[in-house]
Coordinates of C-alpha atoms in Angstrom, one line a residue:
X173 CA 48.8 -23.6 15.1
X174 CA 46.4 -22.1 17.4
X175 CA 46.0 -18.7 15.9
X176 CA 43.3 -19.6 13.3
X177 CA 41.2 -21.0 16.0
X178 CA 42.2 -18.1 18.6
X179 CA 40.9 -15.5 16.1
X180 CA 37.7 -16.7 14.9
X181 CA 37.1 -17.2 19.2
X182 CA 38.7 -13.9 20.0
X183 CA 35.6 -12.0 17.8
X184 CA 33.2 -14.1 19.0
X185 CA 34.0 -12.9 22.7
X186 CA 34.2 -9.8 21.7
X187 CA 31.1 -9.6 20.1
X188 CA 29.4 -11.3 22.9
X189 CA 30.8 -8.6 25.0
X190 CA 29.9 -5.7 23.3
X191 CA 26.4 -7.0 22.5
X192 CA 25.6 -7.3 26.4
X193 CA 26.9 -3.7 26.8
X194 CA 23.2 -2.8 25.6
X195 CA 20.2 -2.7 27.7
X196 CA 19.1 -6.0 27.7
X197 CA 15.6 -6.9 26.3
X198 CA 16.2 -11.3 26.9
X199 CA 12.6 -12.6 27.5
X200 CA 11.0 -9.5 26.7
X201 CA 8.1 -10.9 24.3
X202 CA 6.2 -8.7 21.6
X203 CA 2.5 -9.4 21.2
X204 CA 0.0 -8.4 18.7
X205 CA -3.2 -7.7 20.3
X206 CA -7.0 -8.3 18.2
X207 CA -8.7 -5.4 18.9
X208 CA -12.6 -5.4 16.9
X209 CA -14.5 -3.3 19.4
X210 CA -14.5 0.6 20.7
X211 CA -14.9 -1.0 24.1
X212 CA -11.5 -2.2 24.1
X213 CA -9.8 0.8 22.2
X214 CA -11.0 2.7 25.3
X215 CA -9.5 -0.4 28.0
X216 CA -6.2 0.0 26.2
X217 CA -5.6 3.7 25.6
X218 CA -6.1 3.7 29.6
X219 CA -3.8 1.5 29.9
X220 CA -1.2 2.7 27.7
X221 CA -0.8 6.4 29.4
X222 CA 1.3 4.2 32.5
X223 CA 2.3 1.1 31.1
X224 CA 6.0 2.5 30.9
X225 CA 6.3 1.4 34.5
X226 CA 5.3 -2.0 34.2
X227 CA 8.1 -2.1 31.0
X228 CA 5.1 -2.4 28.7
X229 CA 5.8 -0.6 25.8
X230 CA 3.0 0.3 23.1
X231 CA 5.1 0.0 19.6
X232 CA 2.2 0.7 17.7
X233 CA 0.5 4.3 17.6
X234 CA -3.0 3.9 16.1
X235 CA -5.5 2.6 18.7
X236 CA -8.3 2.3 16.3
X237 CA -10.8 -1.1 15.5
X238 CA -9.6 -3.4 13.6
X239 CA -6.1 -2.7 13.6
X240 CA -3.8 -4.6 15.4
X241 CA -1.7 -3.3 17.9
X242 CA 1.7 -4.7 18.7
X243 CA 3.1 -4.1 22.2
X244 CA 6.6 -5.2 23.8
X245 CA 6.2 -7.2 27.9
X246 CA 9.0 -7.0 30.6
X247 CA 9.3 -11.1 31.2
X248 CA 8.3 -9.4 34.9
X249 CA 5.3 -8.2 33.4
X250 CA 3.7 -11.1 31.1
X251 CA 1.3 -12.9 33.6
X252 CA -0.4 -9.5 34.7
X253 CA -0.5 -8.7 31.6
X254 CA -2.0 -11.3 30.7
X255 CA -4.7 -11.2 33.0
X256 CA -5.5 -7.5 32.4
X257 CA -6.3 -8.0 28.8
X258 CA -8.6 -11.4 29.8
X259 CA -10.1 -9.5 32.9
X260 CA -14.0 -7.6 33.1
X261 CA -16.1 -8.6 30.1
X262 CA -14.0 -6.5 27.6
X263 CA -11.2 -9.5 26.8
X264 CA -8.8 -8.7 24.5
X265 CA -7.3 -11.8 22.4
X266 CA -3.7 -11.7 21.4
X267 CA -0.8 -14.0 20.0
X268 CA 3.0 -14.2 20.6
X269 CA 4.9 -13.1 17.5
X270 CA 8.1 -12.7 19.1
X271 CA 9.0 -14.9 21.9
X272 CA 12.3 -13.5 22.7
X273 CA 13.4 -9.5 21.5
X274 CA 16.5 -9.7 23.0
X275 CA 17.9 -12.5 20.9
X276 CA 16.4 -10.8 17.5
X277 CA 18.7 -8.1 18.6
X278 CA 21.3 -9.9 19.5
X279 CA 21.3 -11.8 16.3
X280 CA 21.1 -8.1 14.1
X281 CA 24.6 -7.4 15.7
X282 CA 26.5 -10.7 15.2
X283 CA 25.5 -10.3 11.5
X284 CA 26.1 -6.8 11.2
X285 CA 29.6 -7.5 12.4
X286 CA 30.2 -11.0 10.9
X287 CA 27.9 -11.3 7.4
X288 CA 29.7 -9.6 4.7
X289 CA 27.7 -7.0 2.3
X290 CA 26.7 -8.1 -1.1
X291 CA 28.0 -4.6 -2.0
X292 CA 32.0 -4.3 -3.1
X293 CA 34.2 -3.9 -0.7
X294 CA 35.1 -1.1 0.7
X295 CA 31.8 0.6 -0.7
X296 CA 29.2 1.8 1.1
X297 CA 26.8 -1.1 2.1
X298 CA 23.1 0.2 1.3
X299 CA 22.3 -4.0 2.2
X300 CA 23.4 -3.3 6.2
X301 CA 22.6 -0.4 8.6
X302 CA 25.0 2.0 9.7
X303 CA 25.9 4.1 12.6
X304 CA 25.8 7.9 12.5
X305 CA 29.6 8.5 11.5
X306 CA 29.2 6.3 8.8
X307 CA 26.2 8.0 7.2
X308 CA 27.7 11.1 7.5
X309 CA 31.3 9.7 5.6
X310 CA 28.6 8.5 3.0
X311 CA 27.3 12.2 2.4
X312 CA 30.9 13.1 2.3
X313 CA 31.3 10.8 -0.5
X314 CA 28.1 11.4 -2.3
X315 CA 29.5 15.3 -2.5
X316 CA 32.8 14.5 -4.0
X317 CA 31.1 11.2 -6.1
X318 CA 28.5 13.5 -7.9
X319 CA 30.0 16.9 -7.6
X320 CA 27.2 18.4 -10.1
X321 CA 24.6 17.1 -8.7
X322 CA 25.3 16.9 -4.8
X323 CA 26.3 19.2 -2.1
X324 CA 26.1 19.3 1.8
X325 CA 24.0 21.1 4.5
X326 CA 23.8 21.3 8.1
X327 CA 20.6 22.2 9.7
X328 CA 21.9 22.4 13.4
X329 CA 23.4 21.1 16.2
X330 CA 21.6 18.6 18.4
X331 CA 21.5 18.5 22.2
X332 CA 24.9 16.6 22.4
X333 CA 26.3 18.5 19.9
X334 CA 26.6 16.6 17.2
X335 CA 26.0 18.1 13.4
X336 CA 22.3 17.3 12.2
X337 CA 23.7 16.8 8.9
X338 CA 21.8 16.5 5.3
X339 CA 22.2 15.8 1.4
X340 CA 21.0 18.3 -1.2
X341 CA 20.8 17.1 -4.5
X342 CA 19.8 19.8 -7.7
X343 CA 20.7 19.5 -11.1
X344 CA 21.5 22.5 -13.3
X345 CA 18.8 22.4 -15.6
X346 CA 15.9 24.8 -15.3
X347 CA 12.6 23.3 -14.1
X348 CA 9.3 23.7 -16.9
X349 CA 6.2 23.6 -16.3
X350 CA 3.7 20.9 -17.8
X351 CA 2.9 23.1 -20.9
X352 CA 6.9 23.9 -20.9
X353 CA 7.4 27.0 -20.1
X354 CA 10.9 27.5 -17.6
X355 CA 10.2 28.5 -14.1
X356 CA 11.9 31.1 -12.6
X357 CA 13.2 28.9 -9.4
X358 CA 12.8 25.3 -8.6
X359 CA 10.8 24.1 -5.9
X360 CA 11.8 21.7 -3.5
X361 CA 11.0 18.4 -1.3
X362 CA 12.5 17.9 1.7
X363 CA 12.4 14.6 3.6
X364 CA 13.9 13.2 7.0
X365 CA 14.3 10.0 8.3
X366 CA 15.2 8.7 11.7
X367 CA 13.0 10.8 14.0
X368 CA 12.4 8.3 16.2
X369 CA 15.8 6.8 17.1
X370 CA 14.8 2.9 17.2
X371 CA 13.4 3.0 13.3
X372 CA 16.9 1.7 11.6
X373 CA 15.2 1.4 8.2
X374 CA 14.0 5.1 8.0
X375 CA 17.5 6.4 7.4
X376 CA 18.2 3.6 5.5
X377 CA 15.4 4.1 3.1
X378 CA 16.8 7.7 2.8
X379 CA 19.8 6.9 2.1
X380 CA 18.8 4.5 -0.6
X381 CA 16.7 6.6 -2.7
X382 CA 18.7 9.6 -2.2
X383 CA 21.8 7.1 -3.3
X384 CA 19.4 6.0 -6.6
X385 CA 18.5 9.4 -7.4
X386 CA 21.9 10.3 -7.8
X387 CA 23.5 7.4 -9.0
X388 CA 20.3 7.2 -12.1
X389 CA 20.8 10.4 -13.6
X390 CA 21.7 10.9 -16.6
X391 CA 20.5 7.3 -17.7
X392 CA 17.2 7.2 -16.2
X393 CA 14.8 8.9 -18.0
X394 CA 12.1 9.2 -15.1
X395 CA 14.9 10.0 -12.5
X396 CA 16.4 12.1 -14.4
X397 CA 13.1 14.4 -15.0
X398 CA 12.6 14.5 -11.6
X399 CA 15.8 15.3 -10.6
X400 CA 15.6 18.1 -13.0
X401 CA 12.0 19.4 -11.8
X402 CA 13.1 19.2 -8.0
X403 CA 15.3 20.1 -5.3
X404 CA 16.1 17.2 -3.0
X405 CA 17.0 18.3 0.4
X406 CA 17.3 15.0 2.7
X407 CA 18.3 14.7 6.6
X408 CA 18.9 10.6 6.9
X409 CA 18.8 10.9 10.6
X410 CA 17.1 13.5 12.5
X411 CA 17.3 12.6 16.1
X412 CA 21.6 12.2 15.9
X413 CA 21.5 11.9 19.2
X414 CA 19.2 8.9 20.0
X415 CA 20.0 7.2 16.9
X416 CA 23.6 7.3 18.1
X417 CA 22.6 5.8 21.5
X418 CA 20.8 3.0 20.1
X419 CA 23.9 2.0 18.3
X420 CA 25.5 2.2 21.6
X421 CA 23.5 1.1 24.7
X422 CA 20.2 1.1 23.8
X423 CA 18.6 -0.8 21.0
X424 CA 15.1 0.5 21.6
X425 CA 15.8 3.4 22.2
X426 CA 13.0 6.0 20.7
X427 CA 13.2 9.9 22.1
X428 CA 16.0 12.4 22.3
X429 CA 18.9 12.8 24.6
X430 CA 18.3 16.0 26.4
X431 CA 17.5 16.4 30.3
X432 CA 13.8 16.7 31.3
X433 CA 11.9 18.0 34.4
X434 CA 11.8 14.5 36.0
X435 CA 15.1 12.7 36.8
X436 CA 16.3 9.6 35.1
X437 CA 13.4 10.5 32.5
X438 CA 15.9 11.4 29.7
X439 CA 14.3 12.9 26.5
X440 CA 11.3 13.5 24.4
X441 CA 9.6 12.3 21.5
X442 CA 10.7 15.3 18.3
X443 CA 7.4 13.7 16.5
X444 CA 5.2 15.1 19.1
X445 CA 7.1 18.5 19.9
X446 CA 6.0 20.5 17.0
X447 CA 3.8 23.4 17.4
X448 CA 0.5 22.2 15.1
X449 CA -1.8 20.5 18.1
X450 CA 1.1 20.5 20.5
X451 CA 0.5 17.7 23.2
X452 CA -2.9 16.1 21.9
X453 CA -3.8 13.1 21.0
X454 CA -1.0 10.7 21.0
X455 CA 0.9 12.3 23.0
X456 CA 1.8 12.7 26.7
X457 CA 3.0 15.0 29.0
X458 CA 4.5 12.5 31.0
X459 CA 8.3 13.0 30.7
X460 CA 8.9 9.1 31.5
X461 CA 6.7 7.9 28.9
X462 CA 7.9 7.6 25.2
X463 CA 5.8 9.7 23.7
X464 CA 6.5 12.5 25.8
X465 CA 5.6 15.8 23.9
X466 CA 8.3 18.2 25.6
X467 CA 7.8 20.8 27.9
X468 CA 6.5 23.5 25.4
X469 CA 6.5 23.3 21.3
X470 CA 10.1 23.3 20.0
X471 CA 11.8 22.3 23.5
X472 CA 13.7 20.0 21.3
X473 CA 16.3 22.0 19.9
X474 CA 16.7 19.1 16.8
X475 CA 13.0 19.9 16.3
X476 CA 13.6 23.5 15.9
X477 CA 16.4 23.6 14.3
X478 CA 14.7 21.4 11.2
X479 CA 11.7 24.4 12.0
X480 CA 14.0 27.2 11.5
X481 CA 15.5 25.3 8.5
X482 CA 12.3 25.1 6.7
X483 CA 10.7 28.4 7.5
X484 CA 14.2 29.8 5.9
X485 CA 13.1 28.2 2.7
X486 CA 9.9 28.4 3.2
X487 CA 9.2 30.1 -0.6
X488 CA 11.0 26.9 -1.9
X489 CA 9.5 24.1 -0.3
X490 CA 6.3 22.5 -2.3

């Protein structure tokens, strides 16, 4: 008679378990800071370039007037905070719009592992997130879903060695211009998603349109003549490697995984390690900080794999 109560219990535990083998973010607050003057753009871009080691981290990346910037506090950290942004005569006014990150995470995984999907069961769920493996399986099945429509690519191999995996989708009709006339060879759009490992719903936004463009041709009309115009080629997740580890043990976690000059400073941020205006503005050569450029262009080898990828079909891309 106890097992239906020992189950339900058992999960629970379990759940709790696994949730607290994350870093944990309880207390850490989120705070959206009014910024309306130059002045104080200037008193927090200072700020920002060391505020990793107060565990202040900057989530948003414009520091321009008028546009609010949202920043996560260590509970160690809140009071001097505080009284940094309310100290000289440049005051910055802000408000609390999450009091508590660690329990908004903690909440995403109890329903990712309790709610059900809307979806059918045993389908791929485009309602919840999913870890790497599992976007990967879903390529897989696109491939063998829409054979005439979908194949499989691999860019690379990322730091850790897993397969930076993508989705090409290309239809067999021949692309026309806007008076008519057939082209020679298509020309293609690529797109990527998950370059900063934290950003769940990049990947997922991928995934969904890649999953509409596929699943809509043939009955709709707009889809369908883009489908036909274009080559698709899609990466849902770029950084595999930090996108895995935020499934893992780190919910917030942003950069790569590979080893950097400084120890315990793991990774670096792929946005900022391209070779166009390597290492300016918005960037740091800081290998703690999360917006760490890299040692040199390209030091990312995720980064230049997806390089090598596109200068290979670099005729092809629009």
């Amino acid at each position: 008679m106890l097992l239906p109560y020992f189950i339900p219990l058992f999960l629970l535990l379990t759940i709790h378990l696994n949730v607290y083998g994350f870093k944990s973010y309880s207390q850490y607050q989120l705070w959206r800071l009014d910024v309306t003057n130059n002045e104080q753009v200037a008193k927090l871009l200072g700020f920002s370039r060391a505020a990793y080691q107060q565990n202040i981290n900057f989530w948003s990346e414009e520091f321009r007037v008028n546009i609010p910037i949202d920043v996560s506090i260590a509970p160690e950290s809140i009071e001097s905070f505080a009284s940094f942004l309310s100290s000289d005569d440049i005051k910055i006014k802000y408000h609390v719009i999450m009091k508590d990150i660690g329990s908004i995470i903690e909440r995403q995984n109890l329903i990712h592992k309790l709610m059900p999907s809307y979806e059918n069961v045993g389908a791929f769920a485009y309602d919840k997130y999913h870890p790497i493996e599992e976007i990967h399986a879903w390529i897989d099945t696109m491939v063998q879903t829409y054979p005439s429509l979908a194949t499989s690519f691999i860019v690379g191999t990322s730091y850790e060695k897993r397969q930076m995996k993508g989705l090409k989708i290309s239809s067999s009709k021949t692309a026309v211009t806007v008076a008519g006339i057939p082209v020679n060879a298509k020309k293609a759009v690529w797109w990527d998603g998950g370059i900063h490992a934290r950003e769940w719903i990049s990947p997922a936004t991928n995934i969904y349109i890649a999953h509409s463009l596929l699943s809509s041709y043939g009955t709709d009309p707009t889809i369908t003549h883009f489908v036909d115009q274009f080559d698709y080629y899609i990466l849902p997740v770029f950084n595999v490697d930090g996108y895995a580890y935020t499934w893992k043990s780190d919910r917030l976690w942003r950069k790569t995984r590979s080893k950097t000059s400084q120890p315990g400073c793991i990774g670096a941020d792929p946005n900022r390690n391209w070779n166009y205006h390597w290492c300016e503005g918005g960037a740091s050569s800081d290998p703690c900080d999360d917006t760490y450029c890299g040692s040199k262009p390209f030091s990312e080898v995720e980064t230049a794999q997806v390089s090598n990828f596109l200068l290979t079909h670099n005729d092809t891309f629009v």
